[in-house]
Coordinates of C-alpha atoms in Angstrom, one line a residue:
X1 CA 25.5 -42.8 27.7
X2 CA 28.8 -42.5 30.1
X3 CA 27.1 -39.2 31.9
X4 CA 29.8 -36.1 32.3
X5 CA 30.0 -34.4 35.6
X6 CA 28.3 -30.7 35.7
X7 CA 31.2 -28.2 36.6
X8 CA 31.3 -27.8 40.2
X9 CA 30.8 -23.2 39.0
X10 CA 27.7 -24.2 39.1
X11 CA 25.7 -26.1 41.2
X12 CA 24.0 -28.9 40.1
X13 CA 19.6 -29.4 39.8
X14 CA 18.8 -30.8 43.3
X15 CA 17.3 -33.9 42.3
X16 CA 13.6 -33.9 43.3
X17 CA 12.3 -37.7 43.4
X18 CA 8.9 -36.2 44.5
X19 CA 8.6 -34.1 41.1
X20 CA 5.1 -33.8 39.3
X21 CA 4.3 -36.6 36.9
X22 CA 1.3 -36.5 34.3
X23 CA -0.5 -39.6 33.9
X24 CA -1.3 -41.1 30.4
X25 CA -3.5 -43.8 29.7
X26 CA -6.0 -45.3 27.0
X27 CA -7.3 -49.3 26.5
X28 CA -3.4 -50.0 24.5
X29 CA -0.9 -47.9 27.1
X30 CA -0.1 -45.9 30.0
X31 CA 2.4 -43.7 31.2
X32 CA 4.1 -41.6 33.9
X33 CA 5.6 -38.7 32.0
X34 CA 7.7 -36.8 34.4
X35 CA 8.6 -32.9 34.6
X36 CA 12.2 -33.3 35.2
X37 CA 13.4 -34.1 31.3
X38 CA 9.4 -34.4 30.1
X39 CA 10.3 -37.6 30.8
X40 CA 8.6 -41.0 29.1
X41 CA 8.8 -43.7 32.1
X42 CA 6.8 -46.2 33.9
X43 CA 5.0 -47.6 30.0
X44 CA 3.4 -50.3 29.7
X45 CA 1.3 -51.6 26.9
X46 CA -2.1 -54.0 26.8
X47 CA -1.5 -56.2 23.8
X48 CA -4.2 -58.1 21.0
X49 CA -3.1 -61.1 22.9
X50 CA -4.4 -60.2 26.6
X51 CA -0.5 -59.4 27.6
X52 CA 0.5 -55.9 29.8
X53 CA 4.2 -55.3 28.8
X54 CA 6.9 -53.6 30.0
X55 CA 9.8 -52.9 27.4
X56 CA 12.0 -50.0 28.8
X57 CA 14.5 -50.0 31.8
X58 CA 13.9 -47.8 35.7
X59 CA 16.3 -47.0 38.0
X60 CA 16.0 -48.7 41.5
X61 CA 16.5 -45.2 42.8
X62 CA 14.1 -42.8 41.4
X63 CA 13.2 -42.7 45.2
X64 CA 16.0 -42.6 46.8
X65 CA 17.7 -38.6 46.4
X66 CA 21.2 -39.5 45.0
X67 CA 23.6 -37.4 45.8
X68 CA 26.2 -35.2 42.8
X69 CA 24.6 -36.8 40.0
X70 CA 22.3 -34.6 37.4
X71 CA 19.0 -35.3 37.7
X72 CA 18.7 -37.8 34.6
X73 CA 20.6 -39.9 35.8
X74 CA 18.5 -39.4 39.7
X75 CA 16.0 -40.7 36.4
X76 CA 17.3 -42.8 34.2
X77 CA 15.3 -44.9 32.3
X78 CA 12.5 -44.5 30.0
X79 CA 12.8 -41.7 26.7
X80 CA 13.7 -38.0 26.6
X81 CA 15.1 -36.0 23.8
X82 CA 18.0 -34.5 24.0
X83 CA 18.9 -30.4 23.2
X84 CA 22.4 -30.6 22.6
X85 CA 22.8 -34.0 22.3
X86 CA 26.2 -35.6 24.7
X87 CA 28.7 -33.2 26.0
X88 CA 28.8 -30.5 23.8
X89 CA 30.6 -26.6 24.8
X90 CA 27.1 -24.8 23.4
X91 CA 25.9 -26.5 27.4
X92 CA 27.2 -28.4 30.6
X93 CA 24.1 -30.7 30.9
X94 CA 25.3 -33.0 30.0
X95 CA 22.9 -34.0 26.7
X96 CA 21.3 -30.9 27.8
X97 CA 19.5 -27.8 30.3
X98 CA 15.8 -29.7 28.6
X99 CA 17.3 -33.4 30.5
X100 CA 17.4 -31.9 33.6
X101 CA 15.1 -29.0 34.8
X102 CA 11.3 -28.8 35.2
X103 CA 9.5 -28.5 31.7
X104 CA 6.6 -27.0 32.3
X105 CA 2.5 -28.1 31.5
X106 CA 1.0 -26.8 27.7
X107 CA -2.2 -28.5 28.1
X108 CA -3.0 -32.5 28.5
X109 CA -5.8 -35.2 28.7
X110 CA -6.0 -38.3 29.0
X111 CA -4.1 -39.7 26.8
X112 CA -2.1 -36.7 24.8
X113 CA -0.2 -34.1 26.5
X114 CA 2.5 -30.8 25.4
X115 CA 5.2 -29.0 27.6
X116 CA 7.2 -26.5 26.9
X117 CA 10.8 -25.3 28.1
X118 CA 12.5 -22.0 28.1
X119 CA 16.1 -22.5 28.6
X120 CA 18.3 -19.9 30.1
X121 CA 18.9 -16.8 28.2
X122 CA 22.5 -15.9 26.0
X123 CA 22.0 -20.3 25.1
X124 CA 21.8 -20.8 21.9
X125 CA 18.7 -22.8 22.5
X126 CA 15.6 -20.4 23.0
X127 CA 12.8 -23.8 23.7
X128 CA 12.2 -26.5 23.3
X129 CA 8.3 -27.9 23.1
X130 CA 7.2 -31.8 22.9
X131 CA 4.0 -34.2 22.6
X132 CA 3.2 -37.1 23.5
X133 CA 0.0 -39.0 21.9
X134 CA -1.2 -42.1 23.0
X135 CA -2.0 -44.0 19.2
X136 CA -6.2 -45.1 19.9
X137 CA -6.0 -48.0 17.5
X138 CA -2.7 -49.6 18.9
X139 CA -0.6 -50.0 21.5
X140 CA 1.9 -46.7 21.0
X141 CA 3.6 -43.5 21.7
X142 CA 3.6 -41.3 18.7
X143 CA 6.2 -37.9 20.8
X144 CA 7.2 -35.4 18.7
X145 CA 10.1 -32.3 19.0
X146 CA 9.9 -29.1 18.7
X147 CA 13.0 -27.0 18.6
X148 CA 13.4 -23.1 18.7
X149 CA 16.7 -21.0 18.8
X150 CA 18.3 -18.0 19.3
X151 CA 20.3 -18.4 16.4
X152 CA 21.6 -19.3 13.3
X153 CA 23.7 -23.3 14.4
X154 CA 23.8 -26.6 14.1
X155 CA 23.0 -28.6 17.5
X156 CA 23.7 -32.5 17.2
X157 CA 20.4 -33.6 18.2
X158 CA 19.2 -37.1 20.5
X159 CA 16.8 -39.3 21.3
X160 CA 17.1 -41.7 24.8
X161 CA 15.1 -44.5 25.6
X162 CA 16.5 -47.5 27.7
X163 CA 15.0 -50.8 26.8
X164 CA 15.7 -53.6 29.4
X165 CA 18.1 -55.5 29.0
X166 CA 16.8 -59.2 29.9
X167 CA 20.2 -61.7 30.7
X168 CA 18.6 -65.1 29.9
X169 CA 20.6 -66.7 27.5
X170 CA 17.1 -66.9 23.9
X171 CA 15.8 -63.8 26.6
X172 CA 16.4 -61.0 24.1
X173 CA 18.0 -59.7 20.2
X174 CA 18.2 -56.7 18.4
X175 CA 16.9 -56.4 14.5
X176 CA 18.4 -53.5 13.9
X177 CA 16.9 -53.1 9.8
X178 CA 19.2 -51.2 7.0
X179 CA 22.1 -49.9 8.0
X180 CA 25.2 -48.6 7.5
X181 CA 29.1 -49.4 9.0
X182 CA 28.4 -50.8 12.2
X183 CA 31.5 -48.9 15.3
X184 CA 32.4 -49.3 18.0
X185 CA 32.9 -46.5 20.0
X186 CA 37.5 -44.6 20.0
X187 CA 39.5 -44.9 22.7
X188 CA 38.7 -41.1 23.9
X189 CA 34.8 -41.4 24.3
X190 CA 34.1 -45.6 24.8
X191 CA 33.6 -46.2 28.5
X192 CA 35.4 -47.6 31.0
X193 CA 34.0 -50.8 31.3
X194 CA 33.6 -51.5 28.0
X195 CA 34.2 -55.2 27.1
X196 CA 34.5 -54.8 23.0
X197 CA 37.7 -53.2 21.6
X198 CA 38.1 -49.5 20.7
X199 CA 37.1 -48.4 17.4
X200 CA 36.8 -51.8 16.1
X201 CA 34.4 -52.3 13.0
X202 CA 31.0 -55.1 13.2
X203 CA 31.1 -57.8 11.1
X204 CA 28.1 -56.9 8.7
X205 CA 26.3 -59.8 11.1
X206 CA 27.2 -58.3 14.4
X207 CA 30.4 -59.4 15.2
X208 CA 32.7 -57.9 17.7
X209 CA 36.7 -58.7 18.5
X210 CA 36.9 -57.7 22.7
X211 CA 39.7 -56.9 24.6
X212 CA 40.3 -60.1 26.2
X213 CA 40.3 -61.2 21.8
X214 CA 36.5 -63.6 21.8
X215 CA 34.4 -62.5 20.4
X216 CA 30.2 -61.7 21.0
X217 CA 27.8 -61.0 18.5
X218 CA 25.9 -57.4 19.9
X219 CA 23.0 -58.1 17.9
X220 CA 21.9 -61.6 19.6
X221 CA 24.8 -62.1 22.8
X222 CA 24.0 -58.3 24.3
X223 CA 23.6 -59.4 27.7
X224 CA 27.7 -61.2 27.5
X225 CA 28.6 -57.3 26.7
X226 CA 29.8 -55.1 29.4
X227 CA 29.0 -51.1 29.3
X228 CA 29.9 -50.0 25.8
X229 CA 28.8 -47.3 23.5
X230 CA 28.7 -48.6 19.6
X231 CA 27.4 -46.4 16.8
X232 CA 25.3 -47.3 14.0
X233 CA 25.7 -45.2 10.6
X234 CA 23.5 -44.4 8.4
X235 CA 19.6 -46.0 9.7
X236 CA 17.0 -46.0 7.8
X237 CA 14.5 -45.1 10.8
X238 CA 13.9 -48.4 12.9
X239 CA 15.2 -50.5 15.3
X240 CA 13.3 -53.7 16.5
X241 CA 13.9 -55.7 20.2
X242 CA 13.0 -59.0 20.3
X243 CA 11.6 -60.5 24.0
X244 CA 10.7 -64.1 23.0
X245 CA 11.1 -65.9 26.6
X246 CA 7.9 -62.6 27.2
X247 CA 6.5 -62.9 23.7
X248 CA 6.8 -59.5 22.7
X249 CA 8.1 -57.0 20.2
X250 CA 9.6 -53.8 20.6
X251 CA 9.7 -51.2 17.7
X252 CA 11.0 -47.8 17.5
X253 CA 10.7 -45.7 14.4
X254 CA 11.9 -42.6 13.1
X255 CA 12.5 -40.3 9.9
X256 CA 16.2 -41.1 9.6
X257 CA 16.5 -37.9 7.7
X258 CA 16.0 -36.4 10.7
X259 CA 18.0 -38.8 12.6
X260 CA 20.9 -40.6 10.5
X261 CA 22.7 -43.0 12.6
X262 CA 21.2 -44.4 16.0
X263 CA 24.0 -45.5 19.1
X264 CA 23.4 -48.3 20.7
X265 CA 25.1 -47.9 24.9
X266 CA 24.8 -50.8 26.3
X267 CA 24.1 -51.0 30.4
X268 CA 25.5 -54.2 31.7
X269 CA 25.7 -52.5 34.1
X270 CA 26.1 -49.2 33.7
X271 CA 27.2 -45.6 35.9
X272 CA 29.6 -47.2 37.7
X273 CA 32.4 -44.5 37.5
X274 CA 30.0 -43.1 37.7
X275 CA 30.2 -42.6 42.0
X276 CA 27.2 -43.1 43.8
X277 CA 24.8 -43.4 41.2
X278 CA 24.0 -47.9 42.0
X279 CA 24.5 -50.7 39.7
X280 CA 21.9 -49.7 36.2
X281 CA 20.9 -52.3 33.9
X282 CA 19.5 -51.6 30.0
X283 CA 19.9 -50.7 26.9
X284 CA 19.4 -47.3 25.3
X285 CA 18.3 -47.2 21.4
X286 CA 19.4 -43.9 20.8
X287 CA 18.2 -42.6 16.7
X288 CA 20.8 -39.4 16.6
X289 CA 22.3 -36.8 14.5
X290 CA 26.0 -36.2 15.8
X291 CA 29.5 -38.2 16.5
X292 CA 29.1 -41.1 18.9
X293 CA 28.3 -38.1 22.1
X294 CA 31.3 -35.9 21.4
X295 CA 30.3 -33.9 18.1
X296 CA 33.9 -32.3 18.8
X297 CA 35.9 -35.5 17.6
X298 CA 34.0 -35.7 14.9
X299 CA 36.0 -36.6 11.9
X300 CA 37.0 -33.9 9.3
X301 CA 35.7 -36.2 5.9
X302 CA 32.8 -36.6 8.0
X303 CA 29.4 -35.1 6.1
X304 CA 27.2 -33.0 7.8
X305 CA 24.7 -33.6 7.0
X306 CA 25.3 -36.4 9.3
X307 CA 26.8 -33.6 11.9
X308 CA 23.8 -32.6 13.7
X309 CA 20.9 -30.7 12.5
X310 CA 21.9 -27.1 11.2
X311 CA 18.5 -24.9 12.9
X312 CA 17.8 -21.3 11.8
X313 CA 16.2 -18.8 14.1
X314 CA 12.8 -17.7 14.3
X315 CA 12.4 -20.9 12.1
X316 CA 11.4 -24.3 14.4
X317 CA 12.8 -27.2 13.7
X318 CA 10.7 -30.4 14.6
X319 CA 10.7 -34.5 14.4
X320 CA 8.1 -37.0 15.3
X321 CA 9.3 -40.1 15.7
X322 CA 7.2 -43.5 17.7
X323 CA 7.6 -46.5 20.2
X324 CA 4.9 -49.8 20.1
X325 CA 4.6 -52.8 21.4
X326 CA 3.4 -55.8 19.5
X327 CA 2.8 -59.9 20.9
X328 CA 4.1 -62.3 19.1
X329 CA 5.1 -65.7 19.5
X330 CA 6.9 -67.6 22.1
X331 CA 9.5 -69.8 19.8
X332 CA 11.6 -70.0 23.7
X333 CA 8.5 -72.0 25.4

């Protein structure tokens, strides 16, 4: 997810480390929701074995203002929706206007809230609304996204959770669920600090060829990679991340009809090409209806069903997805 700088013709909105935020909590989970991007942060799941775990990555600089970066980089980490996703001609903001602007609270109680944001006059998107609800009986967050447009259009849409990426051998692995082809980003999309070959097909077992001629398994040796963007095409809507040494598994589930693909953004570290953003480490697991984060580069033969969501004026488009955690036995202890 390398961030494209905002156009110099229009000043970027100021990052606001002291921004408003709301807190949700029940016996299974607690979290903060930032007004910028309606982003979930500081998630803690309270598991059946008595452990409290935090699966999402958080930048170390949230309370320290950075110069010349978009607000979603000031707040990087957690999870938020991207409308439109990536870099497009519809929006000067990488990942969309809603990623960098303050959302308004519609309603809230102790374990759920609803937020909304109106897009600027003339934008193809009219309004977004987002719901966040803590499940009452298990460690799970249920999210909904509602998109209203001013005219019929097809837009790339995506979700942007960023998980922690442990560095210790055997501490972390990915169970990607059923899927189709897996491929590294083309040269024009790949991050500057990528260690993998560009536009390479990754084997069914997860072996990926590196630029140095060696190979790494992207599912089990993720910490050997640099900053990477990897596309999982035709994903079936579930990804699990195993934190073996910490004894838990994080699960992200969505409807594959809404998001037929999933991007993996490995930040190990990430954002080094964006000065002055400091060191950031994490792994984005990003359900998308898009071609990487550059829908303008979609190959001519790619099915339209995977290259953007068809939106209709006067009809809300909606999706729902879930983030959960569960205790697992620590087999490395």
